mmCIF file of C-alpha atoms and ligand atoms in Angstrom:
data_model
loop_
_atom_site.group_PDB
_atom_site.id
_atom_site.type_symbol
_atom_site.label_atom_id
_atom_site.label_comp_id
_atom_site.label_asym_id
_atom_site.label_seq_id
_atom_site.Cartn_x
_atom_site.Cartn_y
_atom_site.Cartn_z
ATOM 1 C CA MET A 10 109.715 97.626 118.893
ATOM 2 C CA LEU A 11 110.949 99.807 116.055
ATOM 3 C CA ILE A 12 110.060 99.175 112.428
ATOM 4 C CA ARG A 13 112.486 100.927 110.122
ATOM 5 C CA ARG A 14 112.187 101.876 106.466
ATOM 6 C CA ALA A 15 108.448 101.309 106.237
ATOM 7 C CA THR A 16 106.598 102.626 103.197
ATOM 8 C CA LEU A 17 103.165 103.899 104.189
ATOM 9 C CA LEU A 18 100.152 103.665 101.909
ATOM 10 C CA ASP A 19 100.555 107.353 101.021
ATOM 11 C CA GLY A 20 104.114 106.675 99.810
ATOM 12 C CA ARG A 21 105.951 108.271 102.756
ATOM 13 C CA VAL A 22 108.926 106.292 104.066
ATOM 14 C CA ALA A 23 109.050 106.262 107.860
ATOM 15 C CA ASP A 24 110.290 104.553 111.001
ATOM 16 C CA ILE A 25 107.541 103.449 113.362
ATOM 17 C CA ARG A 26 107.867 102.810 117.097
ATOM 18 C CA VAL A 27 105.089 100.521 118.181
ATOM 19 C CA GLY A 28 103.959 99.076 121.494
ATOM 20 C CA ASP A 29 100.379 98.654 122.640
ATOM 21 C CA VAL A 30 99.868 101.718 120.509
ATOM 22 C CA ILE A 31 101.958 103.493 117.895
ATOM 23 C CA THR A 32 104.090 105.994 119.804
ATOM 24 C CA ASP A 33 106.288 107.505 117.136
ATOM 25 C CA ILE A 34 106.246 107.785 113.394
ATOM 26 C CA ALA A 35 108.809 109.911 111.604
ATOM 27 C CA SER A 36 111.259 109.845 108.712
ATOM 28 C CA SER A 37 113.925 108.677 111.134
ATOM 29 C CA VAL A 38 113.537 107.332 114.669
ATOM 30 C CA ALA A 39 116.676 106.267 116.587
ATOM 31 C CA PRO A 40 116.460 102.841 118.234
ATOM 32 C CA LEU A 41 116.511 102.725 122.029
ATOM 33 C CA PRO A 42 119.025 100.501 123.836
ATOM 34 C CA ARG A 43 117.996 96.834 123.453
ATOM 35 C CA GLU A 44 114.913 97.760 121.434
ATOM 36 C CA SER A 45 114.046 95.107 118.871
ATOM 37 C CA VAL A 46 114.250 96.424 115.323
ATOM 38 C CA LEU A 47 112.530 95.122 112.235
ATOM 39 C CA ASP A 48 113.802 96.411 108.912
ATOM 40 C CA ALA A 49 110.842 96.628 106.526
ATOM 41 C CA GLN A 50 113.271 97.259 103.623
ATOM 42 C CA SER A 51 110.847 99.760 102.036
ATOM 43 C CA GLY A 52 108.013 97.233 102.109
ATOM 44 C CA ALA A 53 104.519 98.527 102.775
ATOM 45 C CA VAL A 54 103.395 98.755 106.377
ATOM 46 C CA LEU A 55 99.637 98.940 106.885
ATOM 47 C CA PRO A 56 97.237 98.781 109.763
ATOM 48 C CA GLY A 57 96.694 95.066 110.485
ATOM 49 C CA LEU A 58 93.762 93.542 108.642
ATOM 50 C CA HIS A 59 90.497 93.023 110.516
ATOM 51 C CA ASP A 60 88.145 90.294 109.259
ATOM 52 C CA HIS A 61 84.751 91.707 110.224
ATOM 53 C CA HIS A 62 82.647 88.537 110.113
ATOM 54 C CA VAL A 63 84.033 85.069 110.782
ATOM 55 C CA HIS A 64 83.032 82.012 112.791
ATOM 56 C CA LEU A 65 86.122 81.143 114.795
ATOM 57 C CA HIS A 66 85.274 77.715 116.207
ATOM 58 C CA ALA A 67 83.934 76.515 112.876
ATOM 59 C CA ALA A 68 86.892 78.008 110.987
ATOM 60 C CA ALA A 69 89.318 76.229 113.320
ATOM 61 C CA ALA A 70 87.399 72.975 112.923
ATOM 62 C CA ALA A 71 87.475 73.417 109.144
ATOM 63 C CA LEU A 72 91.282 73.466 109.224
ATOM 64 C CA ASP A 73 91.263 69.731 109.897
ATOM 65 C CA SER A 74 88.276 69.005 107.687
ATOM 66 C CA VAL A 75 88.288 68.113 104.026
ATOM 67 C CA ALA A 76 86.648 70.655 101.701
ATOM 68 C CA VAL A 77 84.076 68.997 99.415
ATOM 69 C CA GLY A 78 82.422 72.002 97.785
ATOM 70 C CA PRO A 79 83.260 74.765 95.322
ATOM 71 C CA PRO A 80 85.760 76.139 94.590
ATOM 72 C CA ALA A 81 87.990 73.235 95.801
ATOM 73 C CA VAL A 82 85.656 70.458 94.622
ATOM 74 C CA ARG A 83 83.214 71.000 91.754
ATOM 75 C CA THR A 84 82.297 67.606 90.289
ATOM 76 C CA GLY A 85 81.254 64.115 91.390
ATOM 77 C CA PRO A 86 84.643 62.567 90.519
ATOM 78 C CA GLU A 87 86.454 65.355 92.431
ATOM 79 C CA PHE A 88 84.188 64.685 95.409
ATOM 80 C CA THR A 89 85.008 60.962 95.308
ATOM 81 C CA ARG A 90 88.720 61.704 95.093
ATOM 82 C CA ALA A 91 88.637 64.136 98.018
ATOM 83 C CA VAL A 92 86.631 61.835 100.294
ATOM 84 C CA THR A 93 88.686 58.756 99.344
ATOM 85 C CA ALA A 94 91.899 60.567 100.213
ATOM 86 C CA ALA A 95 90.583 62.061 103.485
ATOM 87 C CA GLU A 96 92.276 60.985 106.704
ATOM 88 C CA PRO A 97 90.129 60.495 109.791
ATOM 89 C CA GLY A 98 90.846 62.898 112.677
ATOM 90 C CA GLY A 99 92.031 61.831 116.103
ATOM 91 C CA ASP A 100 88.432 60.862 116.945
ATOM 92 C CA GLY A 101 88.294 58.328 114.082
ATOM 93 C CA TRP A 102 85.774 60.342 112.073
ATOM 94 C CA ILE A 103 86.217 62.003 108.693
ATOM 95 C CA ARG A 104 84.740 65.474 108.675
ATOM 96 C CA ALA A 105 83.957 67.010 105.289
ATOM 97 C CA VAL A 106 82.597 70.526 104.842
ATOM 98 C CA GLY A 107 81.233 72.949 102.274
ATOM 99 C CA TYR A 108 79.122 70.518 100.229
ATOM 100 C CA HIS A 109 76.713 71.936 97.654
ATOM 101 C CA GLU A 110 74.304 70.081 95.307
ATOM 102 C CA SER A 111 76.108 71.510 92.293
ATOM 103 C CA VAL A 112 78.914 69.014 93.015
ATOM 104 C CA ALA A 113 77.059 65.673 92.854
ATOM 105 C CA GLY A 114 73.365 66.323 93.495
ATOM 106 C CA GLU A 115 71.468 65.684 96.721
ATOM 107 C CA LEU A 116 73.666 63.463 98.884
ATOM 108 C CA HIS A 117 72.375 60.399 100.744
ATOM 109 C CA ARG A 118 74.021 57.803 102.948
ATOM 110 C CA ALA A 119 74.263 55.317 100.062
ATOM 111 C CA GLN A 120 76.538 57.593 98.004
ATOM 112 C CA LEU A 121 78.788 58.091 101.005
ATOM 113 C CA ASP A 122 78.871 54.344 101.743
ATOM 114 C CA ALA A 123 80.032 53.734 98.184
ATOM 115 C CA VAL A 124 83.098 55.904 98.801
ATOM 116 C CA ARG A 125 83.783 55.226 102.503
ATOM 117 C CA PRO A 126 82.029 52.021 103.615
ATOM 118 C CA THR A 127 83.693 51.568 107.005
ATOM 119 C CA THR A 128 85.053 54.863 108.397
ATOM 120 C CA PRO A 129 82.477 57.158 110.044
ATOM 121 C CA LEU A 130 82.035 60.096 107.681
ATOM 122 C CA ARG A 131 80.013 63.244 108.122
ATOM 123 C CA VAL A 132 79.552 65.817 105.384
ATOM 124 C CA GLN A 133 78.352 69.302 106.233
ATOM 125 C CA HIS A 134 76.244 71.164 103.707
ATOM 126 C CA ARG A 135 77.580 74.587 102.767
ATOM 127 C CA SER A 136 74.567 76.232 104.450
ATOM 128 C CA GLY A 137 75.699 74.843 107.788
ATOM 129 C CA ALA A 138 72.122 73.647 108.372
ATOM 130 C CA LEU A 139 72.471 70.022 107.286
ATOM 131 C CA TRP A 140 74.775 67.058 107.813
ATOM 132 C CA ILE A 141 74.823 63.894 105.713
ATOM 133 C CA LEU A 142 76.228 60.782 107.414
ATOM 134 C CA ASN A 143 77.342 57.440 106.016
ATOM 135 C CA SER A 144 76.122 54.162 107.526
ATOM 136 C CA ALA A 145 79.181 53.696 109.746
ATOM 137 C CA ALA A 146 78.556 57.139 111.253
ATOM 138 C CA LEU A 147 74.800 56.573 111.630
ATOM 139 C CA ALA A 148 75.435 53.274 113.429
ATOM 140 C CA ARG A 149 77.751 55.045 115.869
ATOM 141 C CA ILE A 150 75.101 57.552 116.887
ATOM 142 C CA GLY A 151 72.226 55.056 117.163
ATOM 143 C CA TYR A 152 70.581 55.962 113.862
ATOM 144 C CA ALA A 153 71.413 52.744 111.980
ATOM 145 C CA ASP A 154 67.877 52.672 110.517
ATOM 146 C CA HIS A 155 67.854 56.304 109.398
ATOM 147 C CA PRO A 156 66.354 56.381 105.879
ATOM 148 C CA ASP A 157 68.791 58.665 104.067
ATOM 149 C CA GLY A 158 71.388 59.886 106.558
ATOM 150 C CA ARG A 159 70.384 63.557 106.126
ATOM 151 C CA LEU A 160 70.211 65.217 109.539
ATOM 152 C CA ALA A 161 69.438 68.815 110.474
ATOM 153 C CA SER A 162 72.332 70.449 112.317
ATOM 154 C CA SER A 163 69.921 71.057 115.185
ATOM 155 C CA ASP A 164 69.266 67.294 115.569
ATOM 156 C CA PRO A 165 70.096 66.682 119.250
ATOM 157 C CA ARG A 166 71.580 63.273 118.472
ATOM 158 C CA LEU A 167 74.295 64.907 116.383
ATOM 159 C CA ALA A 168 75.507 67.125 119.200
ATOM 160 C CA GLU A 169 75.221 64.383 121.808
ATOM 161 C CA ALA A 170 76.757 61.511 119.944
ATOM 162 C CA ILE A 171 79.363 62.944 117.633
ATOM 163 C CA PRO A 172 82.641 63.333 119.435
ATOM 164 C CA ARG A 173 83.265 67.031 119.857
ATOM 165 C CA ARG A 174 86.518 67.764 118.125
ATOM 166 C CA GLU A 175 88.413 70.453 119.971
ATOM 167 C CA PRO A 176 89.078 73.002 117.278
ATOM 168 C CA ASP A 177 92.733 73.958 117.035
ATOM 169 C CA LEU A 178 92.448 77.680 117.685
ATOM 170 C CA ALA A 179 96.222 78.094 117.876
ATOM 171 C CA ALA A 180 96.509 76.790 114.315
ATOM 172 C CA LEU A 181 93.792 79.224 113.270
ATOM 173 C CA ALA A 182 95.670 82.089 114.947
ATOM 174 C CA ARG A 183 98.793 81.120 112.964
ATOM 175 C CA ARG A 184 96.797 81.123 109.711
ATOM 176 C CA PHE A 185 95.471 84.602 110.470
ATOM 177 C CA ALA A 186 98.969 85.791 111.338
ATOM 178 C CA ALA A 187 100.296 84.494 108.009
ATOM 179 C CA LEU A 188 97.589 86.552 106.288
ATOM 180 C CA GLY A 189 98.349 89.783 108.153
ATOM 181 C CA VAL A 190 95.133 89.594 110.180
ATOM 182 C CA THR A 191 95.402 91.285 113.586
ATOM 183 C CA GLY A 192 91.714 91.366 114.530
ATOM 184 C CA VAL A 193 88.554 89.372 113.953
ATOM 185 C CA THR A 194 84.879 89.738 114.725
ATOM 186 C CA ASP A 195 83.099 86.490 115.517
ATOM 187 C CA ALA A 196 79.579 86.521 114.092
ATOM 188 C CA THR A 197 78.370 83.240 115.561
ATOM 189 C CA PRO A 198 75.001 83.666 117.285
ATOM 190 C CA ASP A 199 74.605 82.577 120.914
ATOM 191 C CA LEU A 200 78.267 82.742 121.882
ATOM 192 C CA GLY A 201 78.447 82.776 125.654
ATOM 193 C CA SER A 202 80.851 84.864 127.703
ATOM 194 C CA ASP A 203 82.897 81.684 128.368
ATOM 195 C CA ASP A 204 83.311 81.116 124.631
ATOM 196 C CA ILE A 205 84.436 84.678 124.124
ATOM 197 C CA ALA A 206 86.922 84.442 126.966
ATOM 198 C CA SER A 207 88.391 81.207 125.597
ATOM 199 C CA LEU A 208 88.627 82.653 122.075
ATOM 200 C CA THR A 209 90.339 85.768 123.354
ATOM 201 C CA LYS A 210 92.803 83.621 125.261
ATOM 202 C CA ALA A 211 93.550 81.244 122.389
ATOM 203 C CA LEU A 212 94.049 83.813 119.647
ATOM 204 C CA LYS A 213 96.827 86.343 119.547
ATOM 205 C CA GLN A 214 94.577 88.555 117.424
ATOM 206 C CA ARG A 215 92.068 90.971 118.919
ATOM 207 C CA VAL A 216 88.711 89.241 119.110
ATOM 208 C CA SER A 217 85.338 90.881 119.259
ATOM 209 C CA CYS A 218 81.950 89.371 118.911
ATOM 210 C CA LEU A 219 78.526 90.297 117.483
ATOM 211 C CA ALA A 220 76.370 88.304 119.905
ATOM 212 C CA PRO A 221 74.053 89.286 121.648
ATOM 213 C CA GLY A 222 72.882 91.808 119.047
ATOM 214 C CA LYS A 223 73.049 89.360 116.138
ATOM 215 C CA LYS A 224 69.847 88.324 114.388
ATOM 216 C CA ILE A 225 69.366 85.829 111.591
ATOM 217 C CA LEU A 226 66.206 86.187 109.504
ATOM 218 C CA HIS A 227 64.235 83.520 107.624
ATOM 219 C CA ASP A 228 62.131 84.358 104.584
ATOM 220 C CA ASP A 229 59.153 82.303 105.747
ATOM 221 C CA ARG A 230 59.040 84.067 109.125
ATOM 222 C CA LEU A 231 59.617 87.719 108.236
ATOM 223 C CA ASP A 232 57.790 90.024 110.640
ATOM 224 C CA VAL A 233 58.451 93.768 110.549
ATOM 225 C CA ASP A 234 56.717 94.464 113.872
ATOM 226 C CA GLY A 235 58.534 91.662 115.666
ATOM 227 C CA LEU A 236 61.886 92.767 114.266
ATOM 228 C CA THR A 237 61.186 96.419 115.125
ATOM 229 C CA GLN A 238 60.423 95.419 118.707
ATOM 230 C CA TRP A 239 63.571 93.254 118.900
ATOM 231 C CA ILE A 240 65.765 96.115 117.614
ATOM 232 C CA ALA A 241 64.163 98.624 120.003
ATOM 233 C CA ASP A 242 64.697 96.244 122.938
ATOM 234 C CA ARG A 243 68.395 95.801 122.082
ATOM 235 C CA HIS A 244 68.896 99.525 121.684
ATOM 236 C CA ARG A 245 67.232 100.186 125.053
ATOM 237 C CA GLY A 246 69.830 97.850 126.550
ATOM 238 C CA GLY A 247 72.608 99.807 124.830
ATOM 239 C CA ILE A 248 73.307 96.971 122.390
ATOM 240 C CA PRO A 249 73.816 97.721 118.687
ATOM 241 C CA VAL A 250 72.317 95.177 116.282
ATOM 242 C CA ALA A 251 73.866 93.144 113.447
ATOM 243 C CA ILE A 252 71.140 91.789 111.205
ATOM 244 C CA HIS A 253 71.869 89.017 108.745
ATOM 245 C CA CYS A 254 70.240 89.814 105.369
ATOM 246 C CA VAL A 255 70.762 87.405 102.501
ATOM 247 C CA THR A 256 67.639 87.858 100.400
ATOM 248 C CA ALA A 257 66.071 91.061 99.073
ATOM 249 C CA ALA A 258 62.955 90.398 101.197
ATOM 250 C CA GLN A 259 65.055 90.177 104.354
ATOM 251 C CA LEU A 260 66.763 93.453 103.522
ATOM 252 C CA VAL A 261 63.523 95.294 102.782
ATOM 253 C CA VAL A 262 61.990 94.148 106.081
ATOM 254 C CA THR A 263 65.163 95.047 107.975
ATOM 255 C CA ILE A 264 65.251 98.537 106.493
ATOM 256 C CA ALA A 265 61.591 99.073 107.451
ATOM 257 C CA ALA A 266 62.241 97.830 110.984
ATOM 258 C CA LEU A 267 65.322 100.019 111.413
ATOM 259 C CA LYS A 268 63.362 103.059 110.234
ATOM 260 C CA ALA A 269 60.625 102.322 112.751
ATOM 261 C CA ALA A 270 62.871 101.389 115.675
ATOM 262 C CA GLY A 271 65.473 104.108 115.215
ATOM 263 C CA GLN A 272 69.159 103.485 115.083
ATOM 264 C CA ASP A 273 72.299 103.023 117.039
ATOM 265 C CA PRO A 274 75.319 104.375 115.115
ATOM 266 C CA LEU A 275 77.062 101.010 115.530
ATOM 267 C CA ASP A 276 74.226 98.965 113.978
ATOM 268 C CA ARG A 277 75.216 96.886 110.978
ATOM 269 C CA ILE A 278 73.788 94.693 108.275
ATOM 270 C CA GLU A 279 75.633 91.429 107.624
ATOM 271 C CA HIS A 280 76.023 90.107 104.058
ATOM 272 C CA ALA A 281 73.471 92.228 102.124
ATOM 273 C CA ALA A 282 73.861 89.574 99.441
ATOM 274 C CA MET A 283 70.967 90.984 97.372
ATOM 275 C CA VAL A 284 70.317 94.722 97.368
ATOM 276 C CA PRO A 285 67.497 95.928 95.071
ATOM 277 C CA ASP A 286 68.007 99.366 93.472
ATOM 278 C CA ASP A 287 65.501 101.104 95.763
ATOM 279 C CA SER A 288 67.248 99.814 98.859
ATOM 280 C CA VAL A 289 70.602 101.401 97.974
ATOM 281 C CA CYS A 290 69.381 104.933 98.760
ATOM 282 C CA GLU A 291 67.498 103.764 101.821
ATOM 283 C CA LEU A 292 70.655 102.184 103.219
ATOM 284 C CA ALA A 293 72.514 105.410 102.558
ATOM 285 C CA GLU A 294 69.810 107.450 104.305
ATOM 286 C CA LEU A 295 69.966 105.161 107.313
ATOM 287 C CA GLY A 296 73.767 105.472 107.266
ATOM 288 C CA ILE A 297 73.968 101.880 108.415
ATOM 289 C CA THR A 298 77.198 99.935 107.916
ATOM 290 C CA VAL A 299 77.071 96.967 105.538
ATOM 291 C CA VAL A 300 79.527 94.131 106.200
ATOM 292 C CA THR A 301 79.752 92.167 102.972
ATOM 293 C CA GLN A 302 81.731 89.250 101.467
ATOM 294 C CA PRO A 303 82.976 89.934 97.924
ATOM 295 C CA ASN A 304 84.786 86.561 98.017
ATOM 296 C CA PHE A 305 81.445 84.881 97.327
ATOM 297 C CA VAL A 306 81.497 86.450 93.845
ATOM 298 C CA ALA A 307 84.613 84.390 93.085
ATOM 299 C CA GLU A 308 83.608 81.320 95.074
ATOM 300 C CA ARG A 309 79.931 81.041 94.111
ATOM 301 C CA GLY A 310 79.529 83.389 91.143
ATOM 302 C CA ASP A 311 79.080 80.684 88.505
ATOM 303 C CA ARG A 312 76.352 79.117 90.597
ATOM 304 C CA TYR A 313 74.545 82.471 90.963
ATOM 305 C CA ARG A 314 74.699 82.942 87.205
ATOM 306 C CA GLN A 315 72.743 79.720 86.795
ATOM 307 C CA ASP A 316 70.340 79.993 89.731
ATOM 308 C CA ILE A 317 69.452 83.691 89.770
ATOM 309 C CA PRO A 318 67.610 85.460 86.924
ATOM 310 C CA ALA A 319 69.951 87.600 84.811
ATOM 311 C CA ASP A 320 68.071 90.822 85.578
ATOM 312 C CA GLU A 321 68.869 90.362 89.284
ATOM 313 C CA HIS A 322 72.625 89.744 88.890
ATOM 314 C CA GLY A 323 73.270 93.464 89.429
ATOM 315 C CA GLN A 324 71.819 93.191 92.953
ATOM 316 C CA LEU A 325 74.324 90.556 94.056
ATOM 317 C CA TRP A 326 77.071 91.371 96.555
ATOM 318 C CA ARG A 327 77.103 95.047 95.704
ATOM 319 C CA VAL A 328 80.085 97.055 96.861
ATOM 320 C CA ALA A 329 80.960 100.003 94.591
ATOM 321 C CA SER A 330 77.348 101.135 94.068
ATOM 322 C CA LEU A 331 76.810 101.150 97.834
ATOM 323 C CA MET A 332 79.951 103.220 98.359
ATOM 324 C CA ARG A 333 78.987 105.651 95.591
ATOM 325 C CA ALA A 334 75.643 106.166 97.320
ATOM 326 C CA GLY A 335 77.441 106.867 100.612
ATOM 327 C CA VAL A 336 76.774 103.600 102.441
ATOM 328 C CA PRO A 337 79.618 102.697 104.835
ATOM 329 C CA VAL A 338 80.907 99.295 103.648
ATOM 330 C CA ALA A 339 83.355 96.875 105.274
ATOM 331 C CA ALA A 340 84.402 93.409 104.140
ATOM 332 C CA SER A 341 84.904 90.017 105.688
ATOM 333 C CA THR A 342 85.320 86.425 104.577
ATOM 334 C CA ASP A 343 82.565 84.667 106.597
ATOM 335 C CA ALA A 344 85.091 81.842 107.083
ATOM 336 C CA PRO A 345 84.642 78.914 107.077
ATOM 337 C CA PHE A 346 81.601 79.450 104.810
ATOM 338 C CA GLY A 347 83.877 81.553 102.627
ATOM 339 C CA ALA A 348 87.595 80.928 102.154
ATOM 340 C CA LEU A 349 89.655 82.323 105.033
ATOM 341 C CA ASP A 350 91.915 84.584 102.922
ATOM 342 C CA PRO A 351 90.984 88.335 103.009
ATOM 343 C CA TRP A 352 93.398 89.008 100.121
ATOM 344 C CA ALA A 353 91.348 86.692 97.898
ATOM 345 C CA ALA A 354 88.253 88.661 98.935
ATOM 346 C CA MET A 355 90.012 91.926 97.957
ATOM 347 C CA ARG A 356 90.943 90.515 94.553
ATOM 348 C CA ALA A 357 87.338 89.425 94.041
ATOM 349 C CA ALA A 358 86.178 92.946 94.928
ATOM 350 C CA VAL A 359 88.535 94.371 92.293
ATOM 351 C CA THR A 360 87.895 91.942 89.426
ATOM 352 C CA ARG A 361 84.467 90.426 90.242
ATOM 353 C CA ASP A 362 85.738 87.387 88.319
ATOM 354 C CA THR A 363 83.955 84.094 88.839
ATOM 355 C CA HIS A 364 85.899 80.839 88.770
ATOM 356 C CA ASP A 365 84.889 80.233 85.143
ATOM 357 C CA GLY A 366 86.040 83.699 84.106
ATOM 358 C CA HIS A 367 82.773 85.637 83.954
ATOM 359 C CA VAL A 368 82.524 89.103 85.493
ATOM 360 C CA LEU A 369 79.603 89.329 87.898
ATOM 361 C CA GLY A 370 78.397 92.912 88.282
ATOM 362 C CA PRO A 371 81.180 94.860 86.522
ATOM 363 C CA GLN A 372 79.691 98.114 87.867
ATOM 364 C CA GLU A 373 80.574 96.899 91.395
ATOM 365 C CA CYS A 374 84.353 96.626 90.798
ATOM 366 C CA LEU A 375 86.559 98.559 93.218
ATOM 367 C CA GLU A 376 89.978 100.129 92.953
ATOM 368 C CA PRO A 377 92.554 97.996 94.825
ATOM 369 C CA LEU A 378 93.065 100.568 97.581
ATOM 370 C CA ALA A 379 89.321 100.691 98.265
ATOM 371 C CA ALA A 380 89.230 96.880 98.382
ATOM 372 C CA LEU A 381 92.110 96.799 100.867
ATOM 373 C CA SER A 382 90.563 99.570 102.953
ATOM 374 C CA MET A 383 87.459 97.453 103.579
ATOM 375 C CA PHE A 384 89.656 95.294 105.843
ATOM 376 C CA LEU A 385 91.369 98.202 107.629
ATOM 377 C CA GLY A 386 88.514 99.344 109.884
ATOM 378 C CA SER A 387 88.330 98.586 113.589
ATOM 379 C CA ALA A 388 85.881 96.167 115.182
ATOM 380 C CA VAL A 389 83.750 99.075 116.345
ATOM 381 C CA ARG A 390 83.966 101.187 113.170
ATOM 382 C CA PRO A 391 84.381 98.570 110.449
ATOM 383 C CA ALA A 392 83.957 100.941 107.510
ATOM 384 C CA GLN A 393 86.405 103.563 108.766
ATOM 385 C CA PRO A 394 89.945 102.577 107.693
ATOM 386 C CA ARG A 395 92.520 102.981 110.473
ATOM 387 C CA ARG A 396 95.596 105.079 109.793
ATOM 388 C CA LEU A 397 99.113 104.709 111.062
ATOM 389 C CA ALA A 398 99.494 107.541 113.541
ATOM 390 C CA PRO A 399 100.607 107.998 117.129
ATOM 391 C CA GLY A 400 97.956 106.753 119.535
ATOM 392 C CA GLN A 401 96.527 104.209 117.091
ATOM 393 C CA PRO A 402 96.598 100.523 118.153
ATOM 394 C CA GLY A 403 99.987 98.810 117.676
ATOM 395 C CA ASP A 404 98.533 96.330 115.171
ATOM 396 C CA LEU A 405 100.365 96.272 111.864
ATOM 397 C CA CYS A 406 100.772 94.241 108.737
ATOM 398 C CA VAL A 407 104.237 94.367 107.162
ATOM 399 C CA LEU A 408 104.553 93.453 103.481
ATOM 400 C CA SER A 409 107.645 92.449 101.531
ATOM 401 C CA VAL A 410 106.879 94.852 98.657
ATOM 402 C CA PRO A 411 106.069 98.575 98.375
ATOM 403 C CA PRO A 412 102.418 99.672 98.302
ATOM 404 C CA ALA A 413 102.141 99.987 94.512
ATOM 405 C CA ASP A 414 103.231 96.357 93.998
ATOM 406 C CA ALA A 415 101.050 95.184 96.850
ATOM 407 C CA LEU A 416 97.990 96.853 95.369
ATOM 408 C CA ARG A 417 98.719 95.355 91.962
ATOM 409 C CA THR A 418 98.679 91.757 93.214
ATOM 410 C CA LEU A 419 96.771 91.815 96.538
ATOM 411 C CA ALA A 420 98.343 88.433 97.294
ATOM 412 C CA SER A 421 98.700 87.013 100.791
ATOM 413 C CA ASP A 422 102.263 85.801 100.157
ATOM 414 C CA MET A 423 103.497 89.397 100.457
ATOM 415 C CA VAL A 424 102.816 89.374 104.210
ATOM 416 C CA SER A 425 106.217 89.263 105.917
ATOM 417 C CA ALA A 426 105.265 90.081 109.519
ATOM 418 C CA THR A 427 102.129 90.602 111.550
ATOM 419 C CA VAL A 428 102.337 92.741 114.666
ATOM 420 C CA VAL A 429 99.736 92.852 117.446
ATOM 421 C CA ALA A 430 100.195 95.353 120.284
ATOM 422 C CA GLY A 431 103.828 95.861 119.306
ATOM 423 C CA VAL A 432 104.740 92.166 119.197
ATOM 424 C CA VAL A 433 105.400 90.080 116.070
ATOM 425 C CA ILE A 434 103.016 87.116 116.182
HETATM 426 ZN ZN1 ZN B 513 78.426 84.168 109.001
#
């Protein structure tokens, strides 16, 4: 297809011929017979966005779940309203997600029964590690006598007895398309090759996947030698690693293990939610890519301000200080644990505004173009923004406004077309 009158990020106006790859880009390209033509009307045309860390099945499931945590729901009365209004899915269950204690304290079956006494209801904690079920749900899975209805996600009864809701991946693909997303990296551990094949088939976007080199750490089981061995084993098999670091302790141990094991250039650190000052230089020396989620500053910032000592706020979700030190940084939403919209994550990276209007880590604010660029890398090189040039993949995001306006608002409603491999999706 031919896209005419595109404004590139550098301000040039060009026509772009795009198929599997971009084949032509010039101030004027004549259409071929019967070639489909899209007039960008001077709107910005960018490489399609890539969300570098999402959980596709869970994100699709969340589309037909009710959100019961911040930022959508923040108080007990809001929780009651949301759960009262929720419609059961085709399986007869209500599925609620994203709960956090800041909303209405530690949840038990009795609170859920008070709101929904008869419809089976399951509420997932924001951590993903815990489900809380009401009595109707507990009775269905043979746990009628369960004391409080709080079940670990790993509880075998949950997986066996709860009807598996087929996540609507086509609906998820449409959401991504509306946001200008042309590629995603699934960060779910233990995805099998069947899962990956079905995801690739169901989504029009390009799908890649971090398993089998993905590792989640736990503070009470940190072991430098074990982690070093695990990294070395992966590298021997030609597999880069992606290590999930949320706490400072996890990051420090990971850095030590990477130093000892040596590195693959495609290794990455997921989240890096807390980065102590000393670790910034060490990350830069390692040259390892950090894949972070600035959206959590907006979504959870007020909570961090309460729960984390003030002198550690500067360590939270760093972006600009990492870049200044030379660390390659890419961004992602971690949907469904974070909101699915990469544009909201870019705005959070620019303003660092929390919901209540505080600025968390003002020294970490980015310029809009830098925030956008964190979503322009490829799956393999997340921190290296793609450029529109012949030979580059035919994955584009077309906006209704020129680049300067787009950078001023960074709003998803500017996306007018999303192109994957030369086809509007
Ligand atoms: Zn994740």
